mmCIF file of C-alpha atoms in Angstrom:
data_model
loop_
_atom_site.group_PDB
_atom_site.id
_atom_site.type_symbol
_atom_site.label_atom_id
_atom_site.label_comp_id
_atom_site.label_asym_id
_atom_site.label_seq_id
_atom_site.Cartn_x
_atom_site.Cartn_y
_atom_site.Cartn_z
ATOM 1 C CA UNK B 1 93.900 89.404 111.212
ATOM 2 C CA UNK B 2 92.016 91.985 113.189
ATOM 3 C CA UNK B 3 92.596 91.828 116.933
ATOM 4 C CA UNK B 4 90.088 93.009 119.509
ATOM 5 C CA UNK B 5 91.437 94.509 122.713
ATOM 6 C CA UNK B 6 89.283 95.677 125.613
ATOM 7 C CA UNK B 7 90.149 97.902 128.537
ATOM 8 C CA UNK B 8 88.591 96.048 131.451
ATOM 9 C CA UNK B 9 87.849 96.943 135.074
ATOM 10 C CA UNK B 10 86.563 94.606 137.806
ATOM 11 C CA UNK B 11 82.883 94.588 138.803
ATOM 12 C CA UNK B 12 83.439 96.621 141.977
ATOM 13 C CA UNK B 13 85.473 99.360 140.273
ATOM 14 C CA UNK B 14 84.382 102.974 140.428
ATOM 15 C CA UNK B 15 85.666 103.360 136.864
ATOM 16 C CA UNK B 16 82.950 103.579 134.232
ATOM 17 C CA UNK B 17 84.667 105.477 131.421
ATOM 18 C CA UNK B 18 88.200 105.647 130.036
ATOM 19 C CA UNK B 19 88.414 109.172 131.466
ATOM 20 C CA UNK B 20 87.924 107.685 134.934
ATOM 21 C CA UNK B 21 91.262 105.913 134.500
ATOM 22 C CA UNK B 22 93.108 109.212 134.822
ATOM 23 C CA UNK B 23 96.028 108.611 137.224
ATOM 24 C CA UNK B 24 94.905 105.060 137.952
ATOM 25 C CA UNK B 25 97.162 102.074 137.470
ATOM 26 C CA UNK B 26 96.625 100.103 134.249
ATOM 27 C CA UNK B 27 98.588 96.904 133.613
ATOM 28 C CA UNK B 28 99.867 96.414 130.077
ATOM 29 C CA UNK B 29 101.989 93.760 128.371
ATOM 30 C CA UNK B 30 104.478 96.158 126.806
ATOM 31 C CA UNK B 31 106.032 94.762 123.676
ATOM 32 C CA UNK B 32 102.750 93.341 122.382
ATOM 33 C CA UNK B 33 100.064 94.964 120.270
ATOM 34 C CA UNK B 34 97.495 94.751 123.042
ATOM 35 C CA UNK B 35 99.618 97.049 125.208
ATOM 36 C CA UNK B 36 99.814 99.701 122.528
ATOM 37 C CA UNK B 37 96.099 99.365 121.847
ATOM 38 C CA UNK B 38 95.659 100.014 125.563
ATOM 39 C CA UNK B 39 97.801 103.125 125.412
ATOM 40 C CA UNK B 40 95.832 104.407 122.442
ATOM 41 C CA UNK B 41 92.531 103.873 124.235
ATOM 42 C CA UNK B 42 93.873 105.726 127.259
ATOM 43 C CA UNK B 43 95.398 108.622 125.386
ATOM 44 C CA UNK B 44 92.137 109.143 123.567
ATOM 45 C CA UNK B 45 90.578 109.903 126.916
ATOM 46 C CA UNK B 46 93.150 111.460 129.240
ATOM 47 C CA UNK B 47 96.333 113.530 128.880
ATOM 48 C CA UNK B 48 99.483 111.462 128.519
ATOM 49 C CA UNK B 49 100.807 112.732 131.818
ATOM 50 C CA UNK B 50 97.730 111.284 133.533
ATOM 51 C CA UNK B 51 98.323 107.794 132.136
ATOM 52 C CA UNK B 52 99.750 105.467 134.805
ATOM 53 C CA UNK B 53 100.823 102.036 133.667
ATOM 54 C CA UNK B 54 102.796 99.055 134.884
ATOM 55 C CA UNK B 55 104.293 96.152 132.961
ATOM 56 C CA UNK B 56 102.543 92.869 133.431
ATOM 57 C CA UNK B 57 102.610 89.388 132.002
ATOM 58 C CA UNK B 58 101.966 88.470 128.383
ATOM 59 C CA UNK B 59 99.335 85.975 129.450
ATOM 60 C CA UNK B 60 95.827 87.457 129.504
ATOM 61 C CA UNK B 61 94.937 84.734 131.998
ATOM 62 C CA UNK B 62 97.488 86.135 134.448
ATOM 63 C CA UNK B 63 96.387 89.709 133.808
ATOM 64 C CA UNK B 64 92.746 88.775 134.424
ATOM 65 C CA UNK B 65 93.587 86.920 137.648
ATOM 66 C CA UNK B 66 95.657 89.835 138.939
ATOM 67 C CA UNK B 67 92.929 92.306 137.978
ATOM 68 C CA UNK B 68 90.401 90.356 140.007
ATOM 69 C CA UNK B 69 92.905 90.178 142.899
ATOM 70 C CA UNK B 70 93.091 93.978 142.923
ATOM 71 C CA UNK B 71 96.731 94.286 141.878
ATOM 72 C CA UNK B 72 95.844 97.152 139.514
ATOM 73 C CA UNK B 73 92.709 98.982 138.440
ATOM 74 C CA UNK B 74 92.428 97.990 134.798
ATOM 75 C CA UNK B 75 94.092 95.980 132.096
ATOM 76 C CA UNK B 76 93.698 95.158 128.425
ATOM 77 C CA UNK B 77 92.421 91.712 127.526
ATOM 78 C CA UNK B 78 91.824 89.816 124.323
ATOM 79 C CA UNK B 79 89.556 86.854 123.613
ATOM 80 C CA UNK B 80 88.575 84.570 125.216
ATOM 81 C CA UNK B 81 89.420 86.553 128.336
ATOM 82 C CA UNK B 82 87.217 89.501 127.363
ATOM 83 C CA UNK B 83 84.298 87.095 127.417
ATOM 84 C CA UNK B 84 85.482 85.572 130.694
ATOM 85 C CA UNK B 85 85.677 89.041 132.231
ATOM 86 C CA UNK B 86 82.251 90.066 130.974
ATOM 87 C CA UNK B 87 80.719 86.886 132.306
ATOM 88 C CA UNK B 88 82.244 87.648 135.711
ATOM 89 C CA UNK B 89 80.638 91.087 135.735
ATOM 90 C CA UNK B 90 83.673 93.127 134.703
ATOM 91 C CA UNK B 91 83.046 96.231 132.621
ATOM 92 C CA UNK B 92 84.628 96.960 129.269
ATOM 93 C CA UNK B 93 85.256 100.682 129.494
ATOM 94 C CA UNK B 94 86.727 100.811 126.007
ATOM 95 C CA UNK B 95 87.107 98.376 123.136
ATOM 96 C CA UNK B 96 89.253 98.726 120.058
ATOM 97 C CA UNK B 97 90.406 96.772 117.037
ATOM 98 C CA UNK B 98 93.832 96.722 115.494
ATOM 99 C CA UNK B 99 95.690 94.870 112.774
ATOM 100 C CA UNK B 100 98.238 92.221 113.443
ATOM 101 C CA UNK B 101 101.013 92.672 110.890
ATOM 102 C CA UNK B 102 103.110 89.931 109.373
ATOM 103 C CA UNK B 103 106.822 90.577 109.474
ATOM 104 C CA UNK B 104 108.914 88.521 107.078
ATOM 105 C CA UNK B 105 112.627 88.027 106.726
ATOM 106 C CA UNK B 106 114.473 88.636 103.489
ATOM 107 C CA UNK B 107 114.153 85.039 102.288
ATOM 108 C CA UNK B 108 110.385 85.102 101.851
ATOM 109 C CA UNK B 109 109.720 85.399 98.152
ATOM 110 C CA UNK B 110 106.569 86.604 96.483
ATOM 111 C CA UNK B 111 105.446 83.121 95.410
ATOM 112 C CA UNK B 112 105.634 81.802 98.951
ATOM 113 C CA UNK B 113 103.948 84.830 100.387
ATOM 114 C CA UNK B 114 101.250 84.665 97.724
ATOM 115 C CA UNK B 115 100.535 81.058 98.723
ATOM 116 C CA UNK B 116 100.315 82.136 102.362
ATOM 117 C CA UNK B 117 97.856 84.883 101.423
ATOM 118 C CA UNK B 118 95.703 82.551 99.319
ATOM 119 C CA UNK B 119 95.331 80.121 102.192
ATOM 120 C CA UNK B 120 94.691 82.858 104.734
ATOM 121 C CA UNK B 121 92.099 84.468 102.491
ATOM 122 C CA UNK B 122 90.290 81.163 102.038
ATOM 123 C CA UNK B 123 90.280 80.669 105.814
ATOM 124 C CA UNK B 124 88.878 84.153 106.342
ATOM 125 C CA UNK B 125 85.984 83.274 104.064
ATOM 126 C CA UNK B 126 85.223 80.126 106.017
ATOM 127 C CA UNK B 127 85.428 81.876 109.381
ATOM 128 C CA UNK B 128 83.204 84.743 108.330
ATOM 129 C CA UNK B 129 80.652 82.271 107.003
ATOM 130 C CA UNK B 130 80.309 80.653 110.429
ATOM 131 C CA UNK B 131 82.220 82.329 113.264
ATOM 132 C CA UNK B 132 80.474 80.236 115.887
ATOM 133 C CA UNK B 133 81.956 77.061 114.441
ATOM 134 C CA UNK B 134 85.455 78.351 115.134
ATOM 135 C CA UNK B 135 84.956 79.513 118.732
ATOM 136 C CA UNK B 136 86.678 76.392 120.132
ATOM 137 C CA UNK B 137 89.959 77.766 118.799
ATOM 138 C CA UNK B 138 89.745 80.498 121.419
ATOM 139 C CA UNK B 139 88.906 78.222 124.334
ATOM 140 C CA UNK B 140 91.084 75.195 123.692
ATOM 141 C CA UNK B 141 94.260 77.231 124.121
ATOM 142 C CA UNK B 142 93.255 77.780 127.746
ATOM 143 C CA UNK B 143 91.841 74.369 128.495
ATOM 144 C CA UNK B 144 92.051 73.735 132.228
ATOM 145 C CA UNK B 145 91.280 77.307 133.236
ATOM 146 C CA UNK B 146 87.916 76.908 134.956
ATOM 147 C CA UNK B 147 86.685 80.313 133.751
ATOM 148 C CA UNK B 148 87.358 79.373 130.131
ATOM 149 C CA UNK B 149 86.092 75.821 130.475
ATOM 150 C CA UNK B 150 82.790 77.280 131.713
ATOM 151 C CA UNK B 151 82.243 79.386 128.597
ATOM 152 C CA UNK B 152 79.560 78.397 126.122
ATOM 153 C CA UNK B 153 79.254 79.649 122.532
ATOM 154 C CA UNK B 154 76.379 81.885 123.598
ATOM 155 C CA UNK B 155 78.696 83.784 125.937
ATOM 156 C CA UNK B 156 80.745 85.161 123.047
ATOM 157 C CA UNK B 157 80.012 88.390 121.236
ATOM 158 C CA UNK B 158 80.793 87.385 117.674
ATOM 159 C CA UNK B 159 81.195 91.030 116.718
ATOM 160 C CA UNK B 160 84.501 90.990 118.574
ATOM 161 C CA UNK B 161 85.828 88.273 116.302
ATOM 162 C CA UNK B 162 86.837 89.965 113.096
ATOM 163 C CA UNK B 163 88.959 88.506 110.340
ATOM 164 C CA UNK B 164 89.872 90.093 107.065
ATOM 165 C CA UNK B 165 91.767 88.918 104.025
ATOM 166 C CA UNK B 166 95.385 90.132 104.109
ATOM 167 C CA UNK B 167 96.132 93.330 102.221
ATOM 168 C CA UNK B 168 99.330 95.282 101.644
ATOM 169 C CA UNK B 169 100.081 97.806 104.349
ATOM 170 C CA UNK B 170 99.554 101.333 103.049
ATOM 171 C CA UNK B 171 102.705 103.375 103.458
ATOM 172 C CA UNK B 172 100.772 106.126 105.198
ATOM 173 C CA UNK B 173 99.571 103.667 107.844
ATOM 174 C CA UNK B 174 103.064 102.342 108.441
ATOM 175 C CA UNK B 175 104.359 105.879 108.733
ATOM 176 C CA UNK B 176 101.648 106.809 111.234
ATOM 177 C CA UNK B 177 102.445 103.715 113.329
ATOM 178 C CA UNK B 178 106.154 104.565 113.294
ATOM 179 C CA UNK B 179 105.571 108.145 114.311
ATOM 180 C CA UNK B 180 103.167 107.159 117.076
ATOM 181 C CA UNK B 181 105.681 104.649 118.469
ATOM 182 C CA UNK B 182 108.385 107.312 118.224
ATOM 183 C CA UNK B 183 106.222 109.747 120.137
ATOM 184 C CA UNK B 184 106.357 107.314 123.077
ATOM 185 C CA UNK B 185 110.127 106.936 122.739
ATOM 186 C CA UNK B 186 109.922 103.396 121.404
ATOM 187 C CA UNK B 187 111.544 104.048 118.048
ATOM 188 C CA UNK B 188 114.236 106.461 117.006
ATOM 189 C CA UNK B 189 114.966 108.050 113.667
ATOM 190 C CA UNK B 190 112.784 108.945 110.758
ATOM 191 C CA UNK B 191 110.453 106.504 109.071
ATOM 192 C CA UNK B 192 111.995 105.025 105.938
ATOM 193 C CA UNK B 193 109.429 103.311 103.789
ATOM 194 C CA UNK B 194 111.995 101.283 101.823
ATOM 195 C CA UNK B 195 113.435 99.845 105.020
ATOM 196 C CA UNK B 196 110.077 98.860 106.476
ATOM 197 C CA UNK B 197 108.011 97.786 103.517
ATOM 198 C CA UNK B 198 108.975 95.795 100.461
ATOM 199 C CA UNK B 199 106.425 97.259 98.104
ATOM 200 C CA UNK B 200 107.482 95.089 95.157
ATOM 201 C CA UNK B 201 107.037 91.800 96.971
ATOM 202 C CA UNK B 202 103.850 92.910 98.665
ATOM 203 C CA UNK B 203 102.389 93.991 95.352
ATOM 204 C CA UNK B 204 103.518 90.876 93.528
ATOM 205 C CA UNK B 205 102.173 88.564 96.204
ATOM 206 C CA UNK B 206 98.843 90.308 96.435
ATOM 207 C CA UNK B 207 98.287 90.484 92.731
ATOM 208 C CA UNK B 208 99.404 86.929 92.140
ATOM 209 C CA UNK B 209 102.391 87.854 90.020
ATOM 210 C CA UNK B 210 104.988 85.135 89.916
ATOM 211 C CA UNK B 211 108.696 84.952 89.596
ATOM 212 C CA UNK B 212 109.770 87.771 91.809
ATOM 213 C CA UNK B 213 113.156 86.979 93.242
ATOM 214 C CA UNK B 214 113.670 86.616 96.942
ATOM 215 C CA UNK B 215 113.477 89.798 98.917
ATOM 216 C CA UNK B 216 116.744 91.573 98.569
ATOM 217 C CA UNK B 217 117.486 93.369 101.759
ATOM 218 C CA UNK B 218 114.354 94.553 103.440
ATOM 219 C CA UNK B 219 111.565 92.833 105.266
ATOM 220 C CA UNK B 220 107.962 92.574 104.166
ATOM 221 C CA UNK B 221 105.025 93.420 106.343
ATOM 222 C CA UNK B 222 101.436 92.765 105.559
ATOM 223 C CA UNK B 223 98.268 93.049 107.560
ATOM 224 C CA UNK R 12 105.790 69.897 95.341
ATOM 225 C CA UNK R 13 104.992 71.967 98.416
ATOM 226 C CA UNK R 14 107.186 74.844 99.498
ATOM 227 C CA UNK R 15 108.024 74.758 103.183
ATOM 228 C CA UNK R 16 107.827 77.837 105.356
ATOM 229 C CA UNK R 17 108.277 77.968 109.115
ATOM 230 C CA UNK R 18 106.654 80.815 111.035
ATOM 231 C CA UNK R 19 106.471 81.753 114.690
ATOM 232 C CA UNK R 20 103.451 80.287 116.506
ATOM 233 C CA UNK R 21 100.196 82.239 116.593
ATOM 234 C CA UNK R 22 97.172 82.161 118.854
ATOM 235 C CA UNK R 23 93.520 82.389 117.950
ATOM 236 C CA UNK R 24 93.177 86.033 118.962
ATOM 237 C CA UNK R 25 95.800 87.132 116.458
ATOM 238 C CA UNK R 26 95.993 84.261 114.014
ATOM 239 C CA UNK R 27 92.699 82.429 113.777
ATOM 240 C CA UNK R 28 92.869 82.464 109.994
ATOM 241 C CA UNK R 29 96.277 80.810 110.040
ATOM 242 C CA UNK R 30 95.194 78.110 112.471
ATOM 243 C CA UNK R 31 92.081 77.349 110.451
ATOM 244 C CA UNK R 32 94.030 77.337 107.185
ATOM 245 C CA UNK R 33 96.506 74.861 108.663
ATOM 246 C CA UNK R 34 93.875 72.563 110.161
ATOM 247 C CA UNK R 35 91.669 72.552 107.079
ATOM 248 C CA UNK R 36 94.450 71.926 104.595
ATOM 249 C CA UNK R 37 94.269 75.328 102.954
ATOM 250 C CA UNK R 38 98.009 75.932 103.037
ATOM 251 C CA UNK R 39 98.651 72.589 101.384
ATOM 252 C CA UNK R 40 96.016 73.413 98.772
ATOM 253 C CA UNK R 41 97.868 76.657 98.096
ATOM 254 C CA UNK R 42 101.145 74.787 97.649
ATOM 255 C CA UNK R 43 102.627 75.565 101.041
ATOM 256 C CA UNK R 44 103.836 73.295 103.818
ATOM 257 C CA UNK R 45 103.386 75.741 106.684
ATOM 258 C CA UNK R 46 105.015 74.780 109.954
ATOM 259 C CA UNK R 47 105.235 76.466 113.338
ATOM 260 C CA UNK R 48 108.620 76.932 114.978
ATOM 261 C CA UNK R 49 108.920 75.566 118.495
ATOM 262 C CA UNK R 50 110.197 78.056 121.049
ATOM 263 C CA UNK R 51 112.496 76.719 123.749
ATOM 264 C CA UNK R 52 111.402 77.235 127.369
ATOM 265 C CA UNK R 53 114.034 79.909 127.895
ATOM 266 C CA UNK R 54 112.754 81.779 124.807
ATOM 267 C CA UNK R 55 109.594 82.765 126.615
ATOM 268 C CA UNK R 56 110.264 85.784 128.757
ATOM 269 C CA UNK R 57 107.462 87.586 130.514
ATOM 270 C CA UNK R 58 106.570 91.062 129.357
ATOM 271 C CA UNK R 59 106.470 91.887 133.065
ATOM 272 C CA UNK R 60 110.278 92.025 132.881
ATOM 273 C CA UNK R 61 110.106 95.001 130.513
ATOM 274 C CA UNK R 62 108.971 98.591 130.718
ATOM 275 C CA UNK R 63 107.212 100.977 128.399
ATOM 276 C CA UNK R 64 110.573 102.369 127.281
ATOM 277 C CA UNK R 65 112.330 98.994 127.195
ATOM 278 C CA UNK R 66 109.738 96.351 126.439
ATOM 279 C CA UNK R 67 110.414 92.636 126.508
ATOM 280 C CA UNK R 68 108.732 90.719 123.746
ATOM 281 C CA UNK R 69 108.956 87.214 122.404
ATOM 282 C CA UNK R 70 107.816 88.322 118.977
ATOM 283 C CA UNK R 71 110.498 87.991 116.364
ATOM 284 C CA UNK R 72 112.954 86.079 118.519
ATOM 285 C CA UNK R 73 112.806 82.897 116.448
ATOM 286 C CA UNK R 74 113.014 84.895 113.235
ATOM 287 C CA UNK R 75 116.161 86.613 114.492
ATOM 288 C CA UNK R 76 117.704 83.192 115.148
ATOM 289 C CA UNK R 77 116.782 81.989 111.700
ATOM 290 C CA UNK R 78 114.296 79.428 113.025
ATOM 291 C CA UNK R 79 111.261 81.161 111.530
ATOM 292 C CA UNK R 80 110.748 83.307 108.465
ATOM 293 C CA UNK R 81 107.682 85.275 109.527
ATOM 294 C CA UNK R 82 106.004 86.378 112.709
ATOM 295 C CA UNK R 83 102.859 88.222 113.588
ATOM 296 C CA UNK R 84 103.760 91.574 115.096
#
């Protein structure tokens, strides 16, 4: 799955570019991918020492409400709250996409994971054939929020909804992620590919090979 | 016979394909009985409790307890 994250400011903000967020407070849900996407959008625009952040709730609904209440100057949102924010006149000063990665325990065998991939891949085909048909998935999770209930399919930018058939994670990508997280002090030690990626199971599952025994000791990640 | 696998819950923004595959019978067609684990109320901590250096996340909690075998990170 490809996730869209947007760095959003309220309509009255004097911020028009990511650079304008230098030394301004940005609320992030640390521990989730959206927070790290937010950091990457910020560090692409301003020096790290000029990035000011605070921890805020996992719920994009709460982050949006607090943004509009002026509790901070920007936050990162995902759908359907990006669309809610746009409809309310907020500006998206930066938008990015990132992969969600599946993390598996050692009991997931290649046959099971292959079945998971086959189903996911079939779903990706259906979604890409008619994204509009699947928009209710984004809104029904927030049923009862008046801003979401007011959305119509025409409000959505379908280009922000991207799905892709799962693929094995390239080792170089995993290494880059590890080193980036380490550079923020979130991980310690050197990247060890064998500890993070089970190449045999990934390969077997993605190529449809059968009969691979359960993962021995390491976990399996796949995008 | 379907194989059963329990995973941590997903939302549309990060797991639309999984939700669609479940609702449209694609997991069953692939030979998989995919189920979502049910977090307990006290499993759900707010990320507001964490910091950049010490984040709080709910991701992976059910896997660590053996109640799910995969999660979306």
